[in-house]
Coordinates of C-alpha atoms and ligand atoms in Angstrom, one line a residue:
X1 CA 52.7 -10.2 121.1
X2 CA 55.6 -12.7 120.3
X3 CA 56.3 -15.8 122.4
X4 CA 60.0 -15.1 122.8
X5 CA 61.3 -11.9 124.6
X6 CA 65.1 -10.6 123.8
X7 CA 66.1 -12.3 127.0
X8 CA 64.6 -15.6 125.9
X9 CA 66.1 -15.4 122.6
X10 CA 69.5 -14.9 124.4
X11 CA 69.3 -17.5 126.7
X12 CA 68.3 -20.0 124.0
X13 CA 70.8 -18.8 121.8
X14 CA 73.6 -19.6 124.6
X15 CA 72.1 -23.0 126.1
X16 CA 71.8 -24.8 122.5
X17 CA 68.2 -23.9 122.4
X18 CA 67.3 -26.5 124.6
X19 CA 64.0 -24.7 125.9
X20 CA 62.4 -24.8 122.2
X21 CA 59.7 -27.3 121.2
X22 CA 59.1 -28.6 118.1
X23 CA 56.7 -26.3 115.8
X24 CA 54.6 -29.0 115.0
X25 CA 53.9 -32.7 116.0
X26 CA 54.7 -35.7 113.8
X27 CA 51.5 -37.6 114.5
X28 CA 50.7 -41.0 112.9
X29 CA 47.9 -41.2 110.9
X30 CA 44.6 -41.9 112.5
X31 CA 41.9 -44.3 111.1
X32 CA 39.6 -41.5 110.2
X33 CA 39.2 -37.9 110.0
X34 CA 36.7 -35.3 109.2
X35 CA 38.7 -34.0 106.4
X36 CA 41.8 -35.2 104.7
X37 CA 43.7 -32.5 102.7
X38 CA 46.1 -33.9 100.2
X39 CA 49.2 -31.7 99.7
X40 CA 51.3 -29.9 102.3
X41 CA 51.9 -26.9 100.2
X42 CA 51.2 -23.6 101.5
X43 CA 47.9 -23.7 100.1
X44 CA 47.0 -27.0 101.7
X45 CA 48.2 -25.6 105.1
X46 CA 46.5 -22.7 104.8
X47 CA 43.0 -24.7 104.1
X48 CA 43.4 -26.4 107.1
X49 CA 44.3 -23.6 109.1
X50 CA 41.2 -21.6 108.1
X51 CA 39.0 -24.9 108.3
X52 CA 40.2 -25.4 112.2
X53 CA 40.4 -21.5 113.1
X54 CA 36.8 -20.4 111.5
X55 CA 34.9 -23.4 110.9
X56 CA 35.7 -25.3 114.1
X57 CA 36.8 -28.5 112.0
X58 CA 40.0 -29.7 113.6
X59 CA 40.0 -33.4 113.0
X60 CA 41.8 -33.1 110.0
X61 CA 44.7 -34.6 108.3
X62 CA 47.1 -33.0 105.8
X63 CA 48.9 -35.7 103.8
X64 CA 52.4 -34.7 102.1
X65 CA 54.2 -37.4 100.2
X66 CA 57.4 -35.6 100.8
X67 CA 58.1 -32.7 103.2
X68 CA 55.8 -29.6 103.7
X69 CA 56.7 -26.6 101.5
X70 CA 58.8 -29.2 99.2
X71 CA 56.6 -28.5 96.2
X72 CA 56.1 -25.2 94.3
X73 CA 55.8 -23.5 97.8
X74 CA 59.2 -23.8 98.1
X75 CA 60.3 -23.3 94.7
X76 CA 58.5 -20.2 93.8
X77 CA 60.0 -16.5 93.6
X78 CA 57.3 -15.1 96.0
X79 CA 55.9 -12.4 94.1
X80 CA 52.6 -10.8 95.4
X81 CA 50.3 -8.5 93.7
X82 CA 46.7 -8.2 93.0
X83 CA 46.6 -6.3 89.6
X84 CA 44.5 -8.8 87.7
X85 CA 42.0 -7.8 84.7
X86 CA 38.8 -9.3 85.7
X87 CA 36.7 -8.6 88.7
X88 CA 36.4 -12.3 89.8
X89 CA 40.4 -12.3 89.7
X90 CA 40.8 -8.9 91.6
X91 CA 38.6 -10.2 94.1
X92 CA 40.3 -13.3 95.2
X93 CA 43.9 -11.9 94.5
X94 CA 43.0 -8.7 96.7
X95 CA 41.2 -10.9 99.3
X96 CA 44.8 -12.6 99.6
X97 CA 46.7 -9.3 99.4
X98 CA 44.8 -7.9 102.5
X99 CA 45.5 -11.2 104.3
X100 CA 49.1 -11.0 103.5
X101 CA 49.3 -7.5 105.2
X102 CA 48.5 -8.8 108.7
X103 CA 49.6 -12.4 108.6
X104 CA 52.7 -12.2 110.5
X105 CA 50.7 -10.9 113.4
X106 CA 47.9 -13.4 112.8
X107 CA 50.3 -16.3 112.8
X108 CA 52.6 -14.9 115.5
X109 CA 55.2 -15.9 113.0
X110 CA 57.2 -13.5 110.8
X111 CA 56.7 -14.3 107.2
X112 CA 59.1 -11.2 106.1
X113 CA 56.1 -9.7 103.9
X114 CA 57.9 -6.7 102.1
X115 CA 55.5 -4.5 100.2
X116 CA 58.4 -3.2 98.1
X117 CA 56.3 -2.5 94.8
X118 CA 55.8 -4.6 91.9
X119 CA 56.6 -3.0 88.3
X120 CA 55.3 -4.9 85.1
X121 CA 57.2 -3.3 82.1
X122 CA 55.8 -2.6 78.7
X123 CA 58.2 -2.8 75.7
X124 CA 55.7 -2.0 72.9
X125 CA 52.6 0.1 72.2
X126 CA 50.3 -2.8 72.2
X127 CA 51.8 -4.0 75.5
X128 CA 51.4 -0.5 76.9
X129 CA 47.9 -0.4 75.9
X130 CA 47.1 -3.8 77.2
X131 CA 48.6 -2.8 80.9
X132 CA 47.0 0.6 80.7
X133 CA 43.6 -1.0 80.3
X134 CA 44.4 -3.3 83.1
X135 CA 45.4 -0.4 85.7
X136 CA 41.8 1.3 84.8
X137 CA 40.4 -1.9 85.6
X138 CA 42.2 -2.4 88.8
X139 CA 41.5 1.1 89.8
X140 CA 37.8 0.4 89.4
X141 CA 38.0 -2.3 91.8
X142 CA 39.8 -0.5 94.2
X143 CA 43.1 -1.8 93.5
X144 CA 46.3 0.5 93.7
X145 CA 47.8 0.6 90.4
X146 CA 49.7 3.4 88.6
X147 CA 51.1 4.0 85.0
X148 CA 54.9 5.1 85.3
X149 CA 56.7 6.4 82.0
X150 CA 60.1 5.5 81.1
X151 CA 61.7 8.4 83.0
X152 CA 59.5 7.6 86.1
X153 CA 60.4 3.8 85.9
X154 CA 64.1 4.8 86.2
X155 CA 63.3 7.1 88.9
X156 CA 61.5 4.3 91.0
X157 CA 64.3 1.3 89.7
X158 CA 67.3 2.9 88.8
X159 CA 69.2 -0.4 87.4
X160 CA 66.8 -0.4 84.7
X161 CA 68.0 0.5 81.4
X162 CA 65.5 2.6 79.6
X163 CA 67.6 3.7 76.8
X164 CA 65.5 4.1 73.8
X165 CA 68.1 2.0 71.8
X166 CA 68.0 -0.9 74.0
X167 CA 66.9 -4.2 72.4
X168 CA 63.9 -4.3 74.7
X169 CA 62.8 -0.5 75.0
X170 CA 61.2 0.3 78.3
X171 CA 57.9 2.7 77.3
X172 CA 56.7 2.5 80.7
X173 CA 55.0 -0.2 83.2
X174 CA 52.3 -0.6 85.9
X175 CA 53.2 -0.2 89.4
X176 CA 51.4 -1.8 92.3
X177 CA 53.2 -0.2 95.4
X178 CA 51.5 -2.6 97.7
X179 CA 52.9 -5.7 95.9
X180 CA 56.1 -7.0 97.0
X181 CA 57.6 -10.4 98.3
X182 CA 57.9 -12.5 101.2
X183 CA 59.7 -15.6 102.6
X184 CA 58.2 -18.8 101.3
X185 CA 59.2 -21.2 103.7
X186 CA 58.4 -18.8 106.8
X187 CA 54.9 -18.9 105.2
X188 CA 54.9 -22.6 105.1
X189 CA 56.2 -23.1 108.8
X190 CA 54.0 -20.4 109.8
X191 CA 50.6 -22.0 108.8
X192 CA 51.7 -25.6 109.6
X193 CA 52.7 -24.2 113.1
X194 CA 49.4 -22.4 113.6
X195 CA 47.2 -25.3 112.1
X196 CA 49.1 -27.9 114.3
X197 CA 48.5 -25.8 117.4
X198 CA 44.7 -26.0 116.4
X199 CA 45.0 -29.6 116.4
X200 CA 45.4 -30.6 112.7
X201 CA 47.7 -33.5 112.1
X202 CA 50.2 -32.8 109.7
X203 CA 51.5 -36.2 108.3
X204 CA 54.8 -36.0 106.0
X205 CA 56.1 -38.8 103.8
X206 CA 52.8 -39.9 103.3
X207 CA 51.6 -40.3 99.7
X208 CA 48.3 -40.7 98.6
X209 CA 47.9 -43.7 96.1
X210 CA 44.1 -44.3 95.5
X211 CA 41.0 -42.6 96.6
X212 CA 37.8 -44.8 97.5
X213 CA 34.2 -44.2 96.9
X214 CA 30.9 -45.8 97.6
X215 CA 27.6 -44.4 95.8
X216 CA 29.4 -41.4 94.1
X217 CA 30.5 -40.4 97.3
X218 CA 34.3 -40.3 98.8
X219 CA 34.9 -42.8 101.7
X220 CA 38.6 -42.5 102.2
X221 CA 42.2 -42.7 100.7
X222 CA 44.8 -45.4 100.5
X223 CA 48.5 -44.2 101.4
X224 CA 51.7 -45.3 101.6
X225 CA 51.1 -45.3 105.4
X226 CA 47.7 -47.2 105.5
X227 CA 44.0 -46.6 104.7
X228 CA 42.2 -43.4 106.3
X229 CA 38.4 -42.9 106.3
X230 CA 37.0 -39.7 105.6
X231 CA 33.8 -38.1 104.0
X232 CA 35.8 -35.1 102.8
X233 CA 38.9 -35.2 100.6
X234 CA 40.5 -31.8 99.3
X235 CA 43.1 -32.2 96.6
X236 CA 45.5 -29.3 96.8
X237 CA 48.7 -30.7 95.0
X238 CA 49.6 -28.0 92.1
X239 CA 51.3 -30.0 89.4
X240 CA 49.8 -33.3 90.2
X241 CA 46.1 -32.1 90.3
X242 CA 45.6 -34.4 87.3
X243 CA 47.2 -37.1 88.6
X244 CA 44.8 -37.3 91.9
X245 CA 41.8 -36.4 89.7
X246 CA 42.4 -39.4 87.7
X247 CA 42.1 -41.5 90.8
X248 CA 38.3 -40.6 90.4
X249 CA 38.4 -40.7 86.6
X250 CA 37.8 -36.9 86.5
X251 CA 39.6 -35.3 83.8
X252 CA 40.9 -31.7 84.6
X253 CA 41.5 -29.1 81.8
X254 CA 45.2 -28.6 83.4
X255 CA 48.7 -29.1 81.8
X256 CA 51.5 -29.4 84.1
X257 CA 54.8 -27.8 82.9
X258 CA 58.3 -27.2 84.4
X259 CA 58.9 -23.6 85.7
X260 CA 62.3 -22.5 86.4
X261 CA 64.0 -19.8 88.6
X262 CA 67.8 -19.1 89.8
X263 CA 69.6 -17.2 92.2
X264 CA 72.8 -15.3 91.8
X265 CA 75.8 -14.9 94.3
X266 CA 74.6 -12.6 97.1
X267 CA 75.6 -8.8 96.7
X268 CA 75.0 -5.6 98.5
X269 CA 71.3 -4.1 98.1
X270 CA 71.1 -3.3 94.4
X271 CA 67.4 -3.4 93.5
X272 CA 64.9 -2.6 96.0
X273 CA 61.5 -3.5 94.2
X274 CA 60.2 -6.3 92.0
X275 CA 60.5 -6.0 88.0
X276 CA 58.5 -8.1 85.9
X277 CA 58.8 -8.4 81.9
X278 CA 56.1 -10.5 80.3
X279 CA 57.4 -9.9 76.9
X280 CA 61.0 -11.1 77.7
X281 CA 60.0 -13.8 80.1
X282 CA 62.0 -12.7 82.9
X283 CA 61.6 -11.2 86.4
X284 CA 63.8 -10.2 89.0
X285 CA 64.2 -9.1 92.9
X286 CA 66.7 -9.3 95.5
X287 CA 66.4 -11.5 98.5
X288 CA 67.2 -10.4 102.0
X289 CA 70.5 -12.4 101.7
X290 CA 71.5 -10.1 98.7
X291 CA 70.8 -12.9 96.0
X292 CA 69.4 -11.5 92.9
X293 CA 66.3 -13.9 92.4
X294 CA 65.3 -14.5 88.8
X295 CA 62.8 -16.4 87.0
X296 CA 61.8 -17.5 83.6
X297 CA 58.8 -18.3 81.2
X298 CA 57.5 -21.7 81.5
X299 CA 59.4 -24.7 79.6
X300 CA 56.8 -25.8 77.1
X301 CA 57.2 -29.6 77.2
X302 CA 54.8 -31.2 79.8
X303 CA 56.3 -33.0 82.5
X304 CA 56.5 -34.0 86.3
X305 CA 60.5 -33.7 86.5
X306 CA 60.9 -30.6 88.6
X307 CA 63.7 -29.5 86.2
X308 CA 63.8 -27.5 83.1
X309 CA 66.1 -26.8 79.8
X310 CA 69.2 -24.7 80.0
X311 CA 67.7 -22.8 77.0
X312 CA 64.8 -21.4 78.9
X313 CA 66.9 -19.9 81.6
X314 CA 69.7 -18.8 79.1
X315 CA 66.9 -16.9 77.4
X316 CA 65.7 -15.2 80.5
X317 CA 69.4 -14.4 81.8
X318 CA 70.1 -12.7 78.0
X319 CA 66.7 -10.5 78.9
X320 CA 67.9 -9.7 82.2
X321 CA 71.2 -8.5 81.1
X322 CA 69.8 -6.4 78.6
X323 CA 67.4 -4.7 81.0
X324 CA 69.9 -4.4 83.9
X325 CA 73.5 -4.3 81.9
X326 CA 75.1 -3.7 85.6
X327 CA 74.1 -7.2 86.5
X328 CA 75.9 -8.8 83.7
X329 CA 79.0 -9.9 85.6
X330 CA 77.0 -11.6 88.4
X331 CA 77.5 -15.4 88.8
X332 CA 74.5 -17.6 89.1
X333 CA 74.8 -19.9 92.1
X334 CA 71.6 -22.3 91.9
X335 CA 68.9 -23.0 89.6
X336 CA 65.7 -25.2 90.2
X337 CA 62.3 -26.1 88.9
X338 CA 58.7 -26.7 90.0
X339 CA 55.6 -28.3 88.2
X340 CA 53.1 -25.6 87.7
X341 CA 49.6 -26.6 86.7
X342 CA 48.2 -24.5 84.0
X343 CA 44.5 -24.0 82.9
X344 CA 43.4 -22.8 79.6
X345 CA 42.3 -19.5 81.0
X346 CA 45.3 -19.0 83.4
X347 CA 42.9 -18.8 86.3
X348 CA 42.6 -21.5 88.9
X349 CA 40.0 -24.2 89.9
X350 CA 38.4 -24.1 93.4
X351 CA 35.5 -26.2 94.4
X352 CA 33.5 -29.0 94.2
X353 CA 33.3 -31.9 91.6
X354 CA 30.8 -34.6 90.6
X355 CA 32.3 -36.7 93.2
X356 CA 30.4 -36.0 96.5
X357 CA 33.0 -35.1 99.3
X358 CA 35.9 -34.6 96.7
X359 CA 37.0 -30.9 96.5
X360 CA 39.8 -29.5 94.2
X361 CA 42.0 -26.5 94.4
X362 CA 44.5 -26.3 91.8
X363 CA 45.5 -24.8 88.3
X364 CA 47.1 -21.9 89.9
X365 CA 49.7 -22.0 87.1
X366 CA 52.8 -19.7 87.6
X367 CA 50.9 -17.4 89.9
X368 CA 49.5 -19.2 93.0
X369 CA 51.8 -18.0 95.6
X370 CA 50.3 -14.8 95.8
X371 CA 47.0 -16.1 96.3
X372 CA 48.1 -18.4 99.3
X373 CA 46.2 -17.0 102.2
X374 CA 42.9 -16.1 100.0
X375 CA 43.0 -19.4 98.5
X376 CA 42.9 -21.2 101.7
X377 CA 40.5 -19.0 103.5
X378 CA 37.6 -19.5 100.5
X379 CA 38.6 -23.3 100.1
X380 CA 38.1 -23.7 103.7
X381 CA 34.6 -22.4 103.3
X382 CA 33.6 -24.2 100.4
X383 CA 34.7 -27.6 102.2
X384 CA 33.1 -26.7 105.5
X385 CA 29.8 -25.4 103.8
X386 CA 29.6 -27.6 100.6
X387 CA 28.9 -24.8 98.8
X388 CA 31.4 -22.3 97.1
X389 CA 32.6 -19.0 98.9
X390 CA 31.3 -16.2 96.7
X391 CA 34.7 -15.1 95.7
X392 CA 35.5 -18.9 94.9
X393 CA 32.0 -19.4 92.9
X394 CA 33.6 -18.0 89.5
X395 CA 36.4 -20.6 89.7
X396 CA 34.2 -23.8 89.7
X397 CA 35.2 -26.5 87.3
X398 CA 32.1 -26.0 85.5
X399 CA 33.3 -22.8 83.8
X400 CA 34.9 -24.8 81.5
X401 CA 31.7 -26.4 80.1
X402 CA 29.6 -23.4 80.7
X403 CA 32.3 -21.1 78.6
X404 CA 32.4 -18.7 81.5
X405 CA 36.2 -18.4 81.4
X406 CA 38.3 -15.8 83.3
X407 CA 40.9 -15.4 80.7
X408 CA 43.9 -14.1 82.6
X409 CA 47.0 -14.8 80.6
X410 CA 47.7 -11.0 80.2
X411 CA 47.9 -10.4 84.2
X412 CA 49.5 -13.9 84.9
X413 CA 52.5 -12.0 83.4
X414 CA 54.7 -15.2 83.0
X415 CA 54.4 -16.7 79.8
X416 CA 52.1 -19.9 79.8
Ligands
FAD501 P1 52.8 -27.0 96.3 O1 53.7 -26.0 97.2 O2 53.5 -27.6 95.2 O3 52.1 -28.3 97.3 C1 51.5 -29.5 96.6 C2 51.9 -30.5 97.5 O4 51.4 -31.6 97.0 C3 53.6 -30.6 97.4 O5 54.2 -30.7 98.4 C4 53.5 -32.3 96.9 O6 54.6 -33.0 97.3 C5 52.0 -32.8 97.1 N1 51.6 -33.8 96.8 C6 51.6 -34.0 95.3 N2 50.8 -35.5 95.1 C7 50.7 -35.9 96.4 C8 50.1 -37.2 96.7 N3 49.6 -38.0 96.0 N4 49.9 -37.5 98.1 C9 50.5 -36.5 98.9 N5 51.0 -35.3 98.6 C10 51.3 -35.1 97.2 N6 53.4 -17.8 92.1 C11 53.2 -16.2 92.3 O7 52.1 -15.9 93.0 N7 54.4 -15.6 92.4 C12 55.7 -15.9 92.1 O8 56.5 -15.2 92.0 C13 55.8 -17.3 91.7 N8 57.0 -17.8 91.2 C14 57.2 -19.1 90.7 C15 58.5 -19.6 90.5 C16 58.6 -21.0 90.2 C17 60.1 -21.4 89.7 C18 57.4 -21.8 90.3 C19 57.6 -23.3 90.0 C20 56.3 -21.4 90.7 C21 56.0 -20.1 91.1 N9 54.8 -19.5 91.4 C22 54.7 -18.0 91.9 C23 53.6 -20.4 91.4 C24 53.5 -20.9 93.0 O9 54.8 -21.4 93.3 C25 52.4 -22.2 93.1 O10 51.0 -21.6 92.4 C26 52.0 -22.2 94.6 O11 52.9 -22.1 95.2 C27 51.2 -23.7 94.7 O12 51.1 -23.9 96.0 P2 50.5 -25.1 96.4 O13 50.4 -25.1 97.8 O14 49.0 -25.5 95.7 O15 51.5 -26.3 95.9
PYC502 O1 52.3 -14.4 89.2 O2 53.4 -12.6 89.5 C1 53.3 -13.8 89.3 C2 54.5 -14.5 89.1 C3 55.8 -13.9 89.3 C4 56.8 -14.8 88.8 C5 56.2 -16.2 88.7 N1 55.0 -15.5 88.9

């Protein structure tokens, strides 16, 4: 049950919210912790929450160089689905989707989960075949996934232009009805609040600048707010994964690219599902405020600048206008970029490393939001037991030397 009744909400509204406490503390760093998590994005906070809740380890610090949720967690378009091709990916993304379904109740915080359906369009025969193959694979894994032909696409999402003479003709698409969107800052705040309540120290404005080791094992971190001792360090820094790993001379098969998104002026409800098009590098949904939330493919240069080129979003907008002619007169209000951490097989890295006590969770590329609660859950298990959770095992770093890649470029859907 929620902590606040309608009467207490009214009272707080009238008295300037004097009765509301902080959602989480602002602790000073302690000298030592059992686990230090680097990165206060949703994945890092979820990891801390599940470590405390399910493994009884609450002497944890989450160190964030900026503010929690200021990285990709606060910059993404929150599309959630589990319709990946391979069994290994289906397992982790479906694990997450099941958790999203009950997360508001679990955290006692409304993450505004909306299962409005995600459509992935096909514009040519080859793409249609590839998507249909994925639908079959999804069904074998018990994941809801269905093929809609062009007429059914139009019925499901009336603003889509399905004219055969369109520049990007719509042959059909896959629909995952349980897919959808949620509210990124609510997820970050929900996990932060719940982790804090379990004793986790969330320390913002605290950048990790070095990692200390002795005899091949980690012993602590050097930060902009002093040294902290710990036997276990978990790196959950998305686009900065290679930067942290290089502190231990570990070279990751990850490249960091900008990925951009933008929102229109707010309008009345116009599109009540999510539409993605891999071929045209654009996707769209509508926020609860009424803005159209539009995303593009990656900027191909490497960098850490959290901004991208105008040509990339011009291309995405041209495609959106072709697919949705009725949106052509909308003005765009804001644009931003995040730094996505892309692995060669478009799958994440979750697990141990050759340095004892150093764990890594990264490489989610353009698609890690949807995995957040599942990622945090299996990573917490891996850290607590010093052994990969069975769902995390296929995503170990060794797969790049063993050759057991989990090639998900098709399902990743946003061009890498
Ligand atoms: P982040 O939220 O980036 O958190 C990492 C944190 O680490 C940051 O806050 C950073 O400040 C901190 N950090 C870095 N270095 C240090 C250091 N040295 N010391 C301390 N802290 C440090 N995924 C989807 O599934 N669906 C989508 O619709 C989607 N859309 C996207 C749209 C855009 C424009 C972008 C950029 C990404 C999108 N993604 C999407 C991908 C998704 O956002 C990420 O995979 C996911 O949010 C990563 O979460 P995280 O917690 O690992 O990373
Ligand atoms: O992975 O579904 C996804 C996605 C949508 C937009 C960016 N990534």
